[in-house]
PDB file of C-alpha atoms and ligand atoms in Angstrom:
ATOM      1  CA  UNK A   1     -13.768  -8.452 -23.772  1.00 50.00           C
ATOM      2  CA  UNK A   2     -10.670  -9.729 -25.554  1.00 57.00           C
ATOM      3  CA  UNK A   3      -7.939 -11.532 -23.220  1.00 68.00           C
ATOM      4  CA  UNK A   4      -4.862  -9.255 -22.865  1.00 84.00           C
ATOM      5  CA  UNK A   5      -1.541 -10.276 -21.679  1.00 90.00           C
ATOM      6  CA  UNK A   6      -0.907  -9.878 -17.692  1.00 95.00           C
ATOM      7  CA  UNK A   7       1.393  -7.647 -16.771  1.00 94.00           C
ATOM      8  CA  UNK A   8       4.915  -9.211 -14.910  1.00 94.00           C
ATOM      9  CA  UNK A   9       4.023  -8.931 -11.257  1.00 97.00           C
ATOM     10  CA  UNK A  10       7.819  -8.880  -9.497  1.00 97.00           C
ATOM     11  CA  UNK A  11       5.879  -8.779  -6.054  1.00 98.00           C
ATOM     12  CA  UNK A  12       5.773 -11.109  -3.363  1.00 98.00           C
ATOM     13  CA  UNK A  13       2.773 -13.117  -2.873  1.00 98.00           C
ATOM     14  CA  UNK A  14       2.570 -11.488   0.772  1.00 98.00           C
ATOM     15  CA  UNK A  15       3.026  -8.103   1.608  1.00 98.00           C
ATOM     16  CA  UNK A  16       2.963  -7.101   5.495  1.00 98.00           C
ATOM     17  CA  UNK A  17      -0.065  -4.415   5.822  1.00 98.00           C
ATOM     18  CA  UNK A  18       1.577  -0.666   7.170  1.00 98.00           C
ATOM     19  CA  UNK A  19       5.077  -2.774   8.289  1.00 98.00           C
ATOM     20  CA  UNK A  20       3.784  -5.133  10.930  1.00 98.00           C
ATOM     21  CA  UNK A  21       0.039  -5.307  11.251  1.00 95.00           C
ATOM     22  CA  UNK A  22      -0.702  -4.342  14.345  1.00 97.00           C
ATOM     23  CA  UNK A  23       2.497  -5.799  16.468  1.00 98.00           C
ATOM     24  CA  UNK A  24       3.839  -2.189  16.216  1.00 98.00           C
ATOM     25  CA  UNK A  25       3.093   1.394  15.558  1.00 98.00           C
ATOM     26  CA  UNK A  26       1.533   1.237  11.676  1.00 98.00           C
ATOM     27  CA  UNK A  27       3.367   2.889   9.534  1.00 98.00           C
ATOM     28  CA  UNK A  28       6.784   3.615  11.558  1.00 98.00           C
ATOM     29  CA  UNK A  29      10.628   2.071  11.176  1.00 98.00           C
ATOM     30  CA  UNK A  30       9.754  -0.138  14.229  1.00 98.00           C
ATOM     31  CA  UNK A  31       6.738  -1.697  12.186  1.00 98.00           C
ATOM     32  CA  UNK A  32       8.955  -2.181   8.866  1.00 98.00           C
ATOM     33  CA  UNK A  33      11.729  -3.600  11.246  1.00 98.00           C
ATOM     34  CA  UNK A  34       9.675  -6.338  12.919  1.00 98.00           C
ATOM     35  CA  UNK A  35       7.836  -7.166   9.789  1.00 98.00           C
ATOM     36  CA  UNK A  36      11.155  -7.432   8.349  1.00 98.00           C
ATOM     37  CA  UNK A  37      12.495  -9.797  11.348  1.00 98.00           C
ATOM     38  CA  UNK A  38       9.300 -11.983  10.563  1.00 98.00           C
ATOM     39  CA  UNK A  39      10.495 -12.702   7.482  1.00 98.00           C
ATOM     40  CA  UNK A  40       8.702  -9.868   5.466  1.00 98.00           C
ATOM     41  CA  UNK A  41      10.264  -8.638   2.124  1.00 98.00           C
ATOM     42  CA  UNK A  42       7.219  -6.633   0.555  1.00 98.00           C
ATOM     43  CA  UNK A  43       5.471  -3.933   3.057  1.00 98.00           C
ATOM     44  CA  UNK A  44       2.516  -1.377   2.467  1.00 98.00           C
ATOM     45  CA  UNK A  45       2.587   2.012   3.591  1.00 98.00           C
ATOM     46  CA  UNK A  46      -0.033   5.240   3.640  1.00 98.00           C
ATOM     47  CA  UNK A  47       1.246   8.550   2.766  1.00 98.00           C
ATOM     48  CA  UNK A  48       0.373  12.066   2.835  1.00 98.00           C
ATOM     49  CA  UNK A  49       1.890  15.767   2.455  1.00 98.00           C
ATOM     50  CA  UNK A  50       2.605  18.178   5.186  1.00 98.00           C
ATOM     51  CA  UNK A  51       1.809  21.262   5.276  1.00 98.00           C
ATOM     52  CA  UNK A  52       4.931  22.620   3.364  1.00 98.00           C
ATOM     53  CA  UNK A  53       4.401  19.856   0.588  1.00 98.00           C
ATOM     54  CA  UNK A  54       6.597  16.688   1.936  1.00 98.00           C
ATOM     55  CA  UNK A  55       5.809  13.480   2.027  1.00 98.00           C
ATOM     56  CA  UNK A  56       5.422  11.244   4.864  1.00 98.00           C
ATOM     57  CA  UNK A  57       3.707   8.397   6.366  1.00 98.00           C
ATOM     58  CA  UNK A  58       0.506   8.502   7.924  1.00 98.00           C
ATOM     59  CA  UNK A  59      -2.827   6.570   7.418  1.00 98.00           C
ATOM     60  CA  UNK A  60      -5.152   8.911   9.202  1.00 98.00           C
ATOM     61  CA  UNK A  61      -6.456  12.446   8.003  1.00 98.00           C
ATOM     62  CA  UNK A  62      -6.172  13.662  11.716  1.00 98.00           C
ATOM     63  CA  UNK A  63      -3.088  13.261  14.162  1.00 98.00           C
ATOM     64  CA  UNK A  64      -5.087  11.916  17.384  1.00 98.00           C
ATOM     65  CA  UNK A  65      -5.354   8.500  16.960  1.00 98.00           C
ATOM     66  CA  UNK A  66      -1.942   7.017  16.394  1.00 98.00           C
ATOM     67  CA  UNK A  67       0.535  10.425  17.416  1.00 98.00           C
ATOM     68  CA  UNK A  68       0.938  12.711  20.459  1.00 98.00           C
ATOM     69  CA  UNK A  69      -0.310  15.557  17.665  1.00 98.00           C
ATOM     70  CA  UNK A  70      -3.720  16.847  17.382  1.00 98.00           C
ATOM     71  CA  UNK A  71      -5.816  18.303  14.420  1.00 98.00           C
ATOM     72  CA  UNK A  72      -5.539  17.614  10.598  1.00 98.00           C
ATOM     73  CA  UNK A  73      -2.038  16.355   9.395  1.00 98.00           C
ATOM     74  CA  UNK A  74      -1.315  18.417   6.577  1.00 98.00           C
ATOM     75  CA  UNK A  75      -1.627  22.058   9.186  1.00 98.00           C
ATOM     76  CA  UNK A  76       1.935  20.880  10.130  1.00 98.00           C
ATOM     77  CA  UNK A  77       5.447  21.293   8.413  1.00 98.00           C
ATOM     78  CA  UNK A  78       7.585  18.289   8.328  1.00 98.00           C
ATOM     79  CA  UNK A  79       9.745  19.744  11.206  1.00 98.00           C
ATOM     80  CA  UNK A  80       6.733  19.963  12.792  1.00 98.00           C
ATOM     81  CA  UNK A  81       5.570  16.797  12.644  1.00 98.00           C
ATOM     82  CA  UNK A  82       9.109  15.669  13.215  1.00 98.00           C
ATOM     83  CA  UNK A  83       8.821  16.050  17.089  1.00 98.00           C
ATOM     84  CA  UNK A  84       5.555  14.078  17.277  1.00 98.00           C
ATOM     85  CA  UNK A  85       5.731  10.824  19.117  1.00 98.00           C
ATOM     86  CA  UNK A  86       4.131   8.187  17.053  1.00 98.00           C
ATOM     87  CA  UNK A  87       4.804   4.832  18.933  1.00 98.00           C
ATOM     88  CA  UNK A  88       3.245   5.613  22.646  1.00 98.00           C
ATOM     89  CA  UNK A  89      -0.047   4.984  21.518  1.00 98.00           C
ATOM     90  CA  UNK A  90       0.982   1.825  20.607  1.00 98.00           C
ATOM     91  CA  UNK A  91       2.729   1.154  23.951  1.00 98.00           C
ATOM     92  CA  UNK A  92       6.018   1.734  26.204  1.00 98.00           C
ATOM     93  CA  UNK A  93       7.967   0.181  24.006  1.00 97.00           C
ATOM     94  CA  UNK A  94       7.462   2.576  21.017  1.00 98.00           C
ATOM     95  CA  UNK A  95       7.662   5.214  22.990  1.00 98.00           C
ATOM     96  CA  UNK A  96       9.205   7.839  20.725  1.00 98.00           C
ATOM     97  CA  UNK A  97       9.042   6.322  17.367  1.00 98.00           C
ATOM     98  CA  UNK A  98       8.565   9.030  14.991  1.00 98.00           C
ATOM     99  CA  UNK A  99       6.579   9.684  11.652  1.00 98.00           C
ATOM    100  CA  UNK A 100       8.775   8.465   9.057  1.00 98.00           C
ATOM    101  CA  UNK A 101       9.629  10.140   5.369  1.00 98.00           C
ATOM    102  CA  UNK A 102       8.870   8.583   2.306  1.00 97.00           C
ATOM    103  CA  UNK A 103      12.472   9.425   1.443  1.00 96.00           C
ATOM    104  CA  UNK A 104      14.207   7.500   4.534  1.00 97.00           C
ATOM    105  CA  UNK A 105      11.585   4.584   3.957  1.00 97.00           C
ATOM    106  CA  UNK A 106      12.439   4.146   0.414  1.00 96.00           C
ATOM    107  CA  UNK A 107      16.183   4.366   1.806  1.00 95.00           C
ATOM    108  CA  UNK A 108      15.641   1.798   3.858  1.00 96.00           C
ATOM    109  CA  UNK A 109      13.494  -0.346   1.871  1.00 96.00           C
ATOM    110  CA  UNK A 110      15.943  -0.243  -1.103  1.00 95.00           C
ATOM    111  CA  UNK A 111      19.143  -1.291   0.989  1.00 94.00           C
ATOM    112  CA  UNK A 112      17.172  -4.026   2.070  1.00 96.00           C
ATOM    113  CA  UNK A 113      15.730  -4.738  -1.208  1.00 96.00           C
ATOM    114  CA  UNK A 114      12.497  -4.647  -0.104  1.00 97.00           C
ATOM    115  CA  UNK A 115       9.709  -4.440  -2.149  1.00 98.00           C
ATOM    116  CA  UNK A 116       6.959  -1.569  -2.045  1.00 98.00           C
ATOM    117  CA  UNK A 117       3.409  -0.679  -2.134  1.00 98.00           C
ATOM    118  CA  UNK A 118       2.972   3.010  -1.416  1.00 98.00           C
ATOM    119  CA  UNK A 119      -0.457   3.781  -0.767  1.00 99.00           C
ATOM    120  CA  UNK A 120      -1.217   7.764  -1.500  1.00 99.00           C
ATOM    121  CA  UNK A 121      -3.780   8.439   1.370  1.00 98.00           C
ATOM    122  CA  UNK A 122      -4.057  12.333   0.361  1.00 98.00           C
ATOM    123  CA  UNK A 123      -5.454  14.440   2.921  1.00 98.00           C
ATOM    124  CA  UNK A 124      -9.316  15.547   2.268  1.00 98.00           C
ATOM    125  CA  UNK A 125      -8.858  18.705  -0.856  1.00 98.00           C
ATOM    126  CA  UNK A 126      -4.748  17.532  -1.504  1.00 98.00           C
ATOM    127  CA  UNK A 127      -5.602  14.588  -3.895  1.00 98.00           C
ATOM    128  CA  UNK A 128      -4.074  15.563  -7.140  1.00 98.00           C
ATOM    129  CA  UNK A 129      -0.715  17.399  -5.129  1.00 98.00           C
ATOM    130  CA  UNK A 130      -0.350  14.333  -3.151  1.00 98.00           C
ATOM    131  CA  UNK A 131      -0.815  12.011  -6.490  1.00 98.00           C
ATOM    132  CA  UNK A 132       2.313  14.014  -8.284  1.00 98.00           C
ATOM    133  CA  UNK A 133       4.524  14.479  -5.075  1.00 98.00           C
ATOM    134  CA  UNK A 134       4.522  11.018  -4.376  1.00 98.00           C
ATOM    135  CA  UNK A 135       4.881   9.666  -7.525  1.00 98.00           C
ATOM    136  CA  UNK A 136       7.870  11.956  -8.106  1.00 97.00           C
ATOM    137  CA  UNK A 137       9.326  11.205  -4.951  1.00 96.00           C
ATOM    138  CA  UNK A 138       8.595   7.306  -5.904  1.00 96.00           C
ATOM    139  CA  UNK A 139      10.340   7.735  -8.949  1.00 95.00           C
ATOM    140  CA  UNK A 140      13.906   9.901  -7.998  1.00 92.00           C
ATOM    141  CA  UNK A 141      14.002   7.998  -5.152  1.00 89.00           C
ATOM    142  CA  UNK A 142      13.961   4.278  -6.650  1.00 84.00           C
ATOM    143  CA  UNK A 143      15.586   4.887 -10.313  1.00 84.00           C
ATOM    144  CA  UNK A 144      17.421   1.669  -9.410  1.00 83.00           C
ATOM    145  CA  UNK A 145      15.066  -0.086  -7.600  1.00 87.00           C
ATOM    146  CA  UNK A 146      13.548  -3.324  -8.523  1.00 91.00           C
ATOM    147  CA  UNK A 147      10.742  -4.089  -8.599  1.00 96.00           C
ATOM    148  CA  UNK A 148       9.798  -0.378  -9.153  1.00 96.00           C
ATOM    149  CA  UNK A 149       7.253   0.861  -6.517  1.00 97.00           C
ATOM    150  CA  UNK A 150       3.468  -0.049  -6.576  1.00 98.00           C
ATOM    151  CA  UNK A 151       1.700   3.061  -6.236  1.00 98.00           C
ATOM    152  CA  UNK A 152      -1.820   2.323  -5.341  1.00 99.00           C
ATOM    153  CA  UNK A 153      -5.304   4.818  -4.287  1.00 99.00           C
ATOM    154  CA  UNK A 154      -8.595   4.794  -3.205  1.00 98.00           C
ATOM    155  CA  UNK A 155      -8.238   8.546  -5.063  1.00 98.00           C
ATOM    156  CA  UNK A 156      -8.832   8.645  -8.356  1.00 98.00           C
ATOM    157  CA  UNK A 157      -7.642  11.743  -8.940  1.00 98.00           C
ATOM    158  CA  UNK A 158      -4.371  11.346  -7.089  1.00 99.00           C
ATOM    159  CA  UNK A 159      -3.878   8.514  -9.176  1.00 98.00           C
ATOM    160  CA  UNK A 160      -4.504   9.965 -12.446  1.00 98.00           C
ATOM    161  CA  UNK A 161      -1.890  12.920 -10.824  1.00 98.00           C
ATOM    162  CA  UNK A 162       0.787   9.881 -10.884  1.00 98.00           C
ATOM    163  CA  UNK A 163      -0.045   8.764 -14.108  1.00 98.00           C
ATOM    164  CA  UNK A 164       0.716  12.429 -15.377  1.00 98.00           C
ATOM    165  CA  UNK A 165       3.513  12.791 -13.184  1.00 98.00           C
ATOM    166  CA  UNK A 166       5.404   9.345 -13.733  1.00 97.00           C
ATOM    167  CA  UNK A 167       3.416   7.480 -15.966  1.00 97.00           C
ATOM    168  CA  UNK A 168       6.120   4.445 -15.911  1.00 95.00           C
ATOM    169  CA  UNK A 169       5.530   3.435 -12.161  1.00 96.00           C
ATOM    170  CA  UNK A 170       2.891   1.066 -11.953  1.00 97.00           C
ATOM    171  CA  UNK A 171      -0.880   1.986 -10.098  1.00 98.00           C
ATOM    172  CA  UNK A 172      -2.985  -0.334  -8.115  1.00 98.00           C
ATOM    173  CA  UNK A 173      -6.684   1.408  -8.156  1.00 98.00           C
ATOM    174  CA  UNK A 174      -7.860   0.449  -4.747  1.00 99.00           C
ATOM    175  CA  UNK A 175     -11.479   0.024  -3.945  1.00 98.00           C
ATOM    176  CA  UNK A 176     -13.115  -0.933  -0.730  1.00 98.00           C
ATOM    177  CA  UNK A 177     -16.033  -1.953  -2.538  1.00 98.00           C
ATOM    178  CA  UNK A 178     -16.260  -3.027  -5.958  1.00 98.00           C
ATOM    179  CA  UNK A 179     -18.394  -0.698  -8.267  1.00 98.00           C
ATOM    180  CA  UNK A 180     -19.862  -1.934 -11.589  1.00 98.00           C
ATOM    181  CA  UNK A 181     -17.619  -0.532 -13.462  1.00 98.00           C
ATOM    182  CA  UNK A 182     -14.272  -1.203 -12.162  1.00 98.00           C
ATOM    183  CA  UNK A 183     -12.953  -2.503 -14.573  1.00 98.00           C
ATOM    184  CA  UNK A 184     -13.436   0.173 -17.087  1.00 98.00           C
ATOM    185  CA  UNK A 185     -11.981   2.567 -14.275  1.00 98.00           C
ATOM    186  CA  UNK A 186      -8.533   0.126 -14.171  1.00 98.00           C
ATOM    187  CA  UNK A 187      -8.454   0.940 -18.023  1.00 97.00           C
ATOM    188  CA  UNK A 188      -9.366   4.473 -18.142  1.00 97.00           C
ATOM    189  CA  UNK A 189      -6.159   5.229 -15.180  1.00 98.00           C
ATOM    190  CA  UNK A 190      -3.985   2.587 -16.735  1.00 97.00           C
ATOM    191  CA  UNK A 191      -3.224   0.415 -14.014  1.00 98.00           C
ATOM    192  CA  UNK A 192      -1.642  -2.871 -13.769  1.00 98.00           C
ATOM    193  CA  UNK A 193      -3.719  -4.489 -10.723  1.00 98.00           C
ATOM    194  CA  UNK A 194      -7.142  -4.161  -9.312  1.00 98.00           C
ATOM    195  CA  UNK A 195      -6.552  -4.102  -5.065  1.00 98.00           C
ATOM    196  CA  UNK A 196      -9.806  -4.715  -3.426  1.00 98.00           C
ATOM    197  CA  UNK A 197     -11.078  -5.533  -0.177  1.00 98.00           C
ATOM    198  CA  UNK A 198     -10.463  -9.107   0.145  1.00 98.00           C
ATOM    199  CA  UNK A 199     -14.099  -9.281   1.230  1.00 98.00           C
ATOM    200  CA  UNK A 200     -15.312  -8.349  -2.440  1.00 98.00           C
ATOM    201  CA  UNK A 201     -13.165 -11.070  -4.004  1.00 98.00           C
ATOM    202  CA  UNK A 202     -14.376 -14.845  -5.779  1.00 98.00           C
ATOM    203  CA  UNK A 203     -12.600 -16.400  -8.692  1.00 98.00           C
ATOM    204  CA  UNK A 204     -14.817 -14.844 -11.140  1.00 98.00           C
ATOM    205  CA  UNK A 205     -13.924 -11.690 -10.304  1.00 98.00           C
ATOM    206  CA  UNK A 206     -10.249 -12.471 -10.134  1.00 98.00           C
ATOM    207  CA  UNK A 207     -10.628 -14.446 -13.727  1.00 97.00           C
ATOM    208  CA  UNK A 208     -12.282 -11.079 -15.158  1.00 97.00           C
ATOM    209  CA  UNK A 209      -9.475  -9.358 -13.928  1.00 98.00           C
ATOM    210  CA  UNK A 210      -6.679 -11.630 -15.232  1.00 97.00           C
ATOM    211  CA  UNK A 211      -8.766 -12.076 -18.592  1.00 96.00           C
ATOM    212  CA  UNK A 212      -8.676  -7.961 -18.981  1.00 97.00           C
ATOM    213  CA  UNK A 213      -4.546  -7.708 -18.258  1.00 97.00           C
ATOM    214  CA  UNK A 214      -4.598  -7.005 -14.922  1.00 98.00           C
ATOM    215  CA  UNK A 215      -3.422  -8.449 -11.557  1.00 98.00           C
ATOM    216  CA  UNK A 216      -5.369  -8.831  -8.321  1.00 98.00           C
ATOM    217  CA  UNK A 217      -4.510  -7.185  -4.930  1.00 98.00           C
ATOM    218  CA  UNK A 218      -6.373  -7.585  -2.129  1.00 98.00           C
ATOM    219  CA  UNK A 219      -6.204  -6.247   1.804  1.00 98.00           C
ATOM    220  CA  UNK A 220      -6.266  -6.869   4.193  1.00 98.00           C
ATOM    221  CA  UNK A 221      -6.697 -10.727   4.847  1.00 98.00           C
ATOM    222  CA  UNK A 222      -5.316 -12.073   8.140  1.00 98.00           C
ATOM    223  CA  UNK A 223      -7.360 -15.245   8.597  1.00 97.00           C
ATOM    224  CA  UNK A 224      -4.535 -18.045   6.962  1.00 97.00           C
ATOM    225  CA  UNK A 225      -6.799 -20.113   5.855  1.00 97.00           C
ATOM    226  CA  UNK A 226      -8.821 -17.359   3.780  1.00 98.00           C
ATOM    227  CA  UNK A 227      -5.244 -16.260   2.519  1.00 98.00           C
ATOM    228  CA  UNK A 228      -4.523 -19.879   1.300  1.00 97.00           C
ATOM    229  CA  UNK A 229      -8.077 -19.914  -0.172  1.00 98.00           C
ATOM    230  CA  UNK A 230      -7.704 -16.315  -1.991  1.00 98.00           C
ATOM    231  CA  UNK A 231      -4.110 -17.912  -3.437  1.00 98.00           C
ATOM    232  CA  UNK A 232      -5.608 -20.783  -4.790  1.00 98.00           C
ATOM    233  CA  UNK A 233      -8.360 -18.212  -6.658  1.00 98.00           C
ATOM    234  CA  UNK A 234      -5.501 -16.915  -8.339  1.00 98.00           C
ATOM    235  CA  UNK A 235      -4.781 -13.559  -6.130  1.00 98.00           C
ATOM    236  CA  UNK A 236      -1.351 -12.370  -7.709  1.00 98.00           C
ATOM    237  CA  UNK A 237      -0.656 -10.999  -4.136  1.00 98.00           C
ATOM    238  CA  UNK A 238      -2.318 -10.305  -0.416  1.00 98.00           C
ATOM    239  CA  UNK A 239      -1.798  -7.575   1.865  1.00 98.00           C
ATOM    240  CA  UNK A 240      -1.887  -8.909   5.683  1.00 98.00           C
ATOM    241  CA  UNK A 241      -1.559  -7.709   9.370  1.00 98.00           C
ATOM    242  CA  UNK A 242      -0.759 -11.333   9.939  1.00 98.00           C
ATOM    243  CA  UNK A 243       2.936 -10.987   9.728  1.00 98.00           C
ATOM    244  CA  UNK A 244       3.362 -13.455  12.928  1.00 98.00           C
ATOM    245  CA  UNK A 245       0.800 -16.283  11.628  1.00 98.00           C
ATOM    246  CA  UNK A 246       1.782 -16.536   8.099  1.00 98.00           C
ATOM    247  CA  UNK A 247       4.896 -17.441   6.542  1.00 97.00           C
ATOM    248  CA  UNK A 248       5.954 -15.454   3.711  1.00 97.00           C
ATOM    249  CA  UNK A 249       8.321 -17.781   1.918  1.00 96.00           C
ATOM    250  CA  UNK A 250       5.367 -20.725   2.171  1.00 95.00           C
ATOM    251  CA  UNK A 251       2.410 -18.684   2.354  1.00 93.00           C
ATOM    252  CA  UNK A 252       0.864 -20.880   4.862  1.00 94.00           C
ATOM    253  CA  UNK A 253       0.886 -21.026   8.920  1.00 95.00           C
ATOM    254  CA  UNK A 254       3.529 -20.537  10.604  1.00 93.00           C
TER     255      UNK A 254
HETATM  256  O1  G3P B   1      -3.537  -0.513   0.697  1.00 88.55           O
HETATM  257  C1  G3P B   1      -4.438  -1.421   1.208  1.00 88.55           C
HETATM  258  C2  G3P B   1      -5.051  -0.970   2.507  1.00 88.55           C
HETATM  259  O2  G3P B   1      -4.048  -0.447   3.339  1.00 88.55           O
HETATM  260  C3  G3P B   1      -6.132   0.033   2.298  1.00 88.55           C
HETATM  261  O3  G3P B   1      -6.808   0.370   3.453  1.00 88.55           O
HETATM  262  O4  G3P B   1      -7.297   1.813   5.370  1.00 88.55           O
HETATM  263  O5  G3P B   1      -5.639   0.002   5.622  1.00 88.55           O
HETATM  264  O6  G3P B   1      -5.097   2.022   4.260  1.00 88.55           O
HETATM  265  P1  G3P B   1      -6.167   1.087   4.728  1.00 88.55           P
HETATM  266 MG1   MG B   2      -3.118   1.478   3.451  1.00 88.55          MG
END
């Protein structure tokens, strides 16, 4: 395959896994807030639709595990999901943290100048909705933002949705493991990076990438000295709950 010309990748080489790892309720303001006090300028976040089409952040299908809610996520409106308490599981402290909206994340991430990798986690049958709501959420939301937002999927189909939607915001394809063909599926949806489970990773695989045009993700590595050793492969960035081992301006132990 011929070499192609990488892509700029504006993103820091560390980007705190759904805010803070797990030193606070994933995916909440508290999370983003403590990775942010750690030092933490790039975070990753799951999100999914309500029932009345919003967008909002939540890495399960079901409410149980991580919110006082019960059942599948998308049965409730966003005012419904509003009054949920999504920090108790966590602990005291939290108590009360709610499920944040894409739209006063991106708020908050772009008056911080934060950087962004929205994961679209659709809800099982709300792939290609989720795909185009989030993209076009991503998109009004951050016209001034820099870097734009990394979109990134295990769903194919919601990210060939965002390519439709807003073809100019860059897609991560995400895979948990790495088929055959992977890179011919990077091509076919246009992304910029591959983001893998670190697991899958060695420096051929991260050559092949770079050789075809595209960057390497990976998640979610929180063992420093495997995130030193996936750096020196040539991983463009690393997605970690390790926000209080690792520091992001060095990369290395804290
Ligand atoms: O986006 C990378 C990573 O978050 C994917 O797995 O299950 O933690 O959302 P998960
Ligand atoms: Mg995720």
């Amino acid at each position: 395959m011929s070499r192609r010309v990488l892509p700029p990748w504006p993103y820091p080489r560390l980007v705190a896994h759904r805010g803070a790892g797990k030193l606070a309720p994933e995916n909440t303001m508290a999370a983003f807030r403590l990775g942010a006090s750690f030092g933490y300028r790039a975070f990753e976040f799951d999100v999914k639709l309500s029932s009345d089409g919003r967008s909002f952040l939540l890495h399960d299908a079901t409410l149980e595990r991580t919110t006082s809610g019960q059942g599948r996520a998308d049965a409730l409106t966003l005012g419904e999901l509003a009054m949920l308490d999504a920090g108790s599981w966590h602990g005291p402290a939290f108590a009360g943290e709610g499920l944040p909206t894409l739209t006063g994340v991106l708020r908050y991430m772009q008056a911080n100048r934060f950087a962004v990798n929205i994961e679209i986690k659709p809800t099982p049958g709300r792939e290609y909705q989720t795909g185009a709501a989030v993209a076009i959420d991503a998109r009004h939301l951050c016209a001034d933002m820099q870097p734009l937002p990394l979109l990134s999927s295990f769903s194919e189909v919601a990210l060939e949705a965002a390519r439709q939607t807003e073809p100019t915001l860059p897609r991560a394809h995400l895979f948990d493991r790495l088929p055959s063909d992977w890179l011919a599926r990077l091509e076919r949806l246009d992304c910029v990076a591959l983001d893998v489970n670190h697991r899958e990773l060695t420096p051929e695989v991260i050559a092949q990438a770079h050789d075809a045009g595209f960057r390497v993700l990976c998640y979610t590595a929180n063992d420093p000295e495997r995130v030193q050793l996936l750096l020196r492969w040539g991983v463009d960035s690393v997605i970690t709950d390790a926000v209080d081992l690792l520091d992001p301006d060095t990369s290395l132990s804290r």
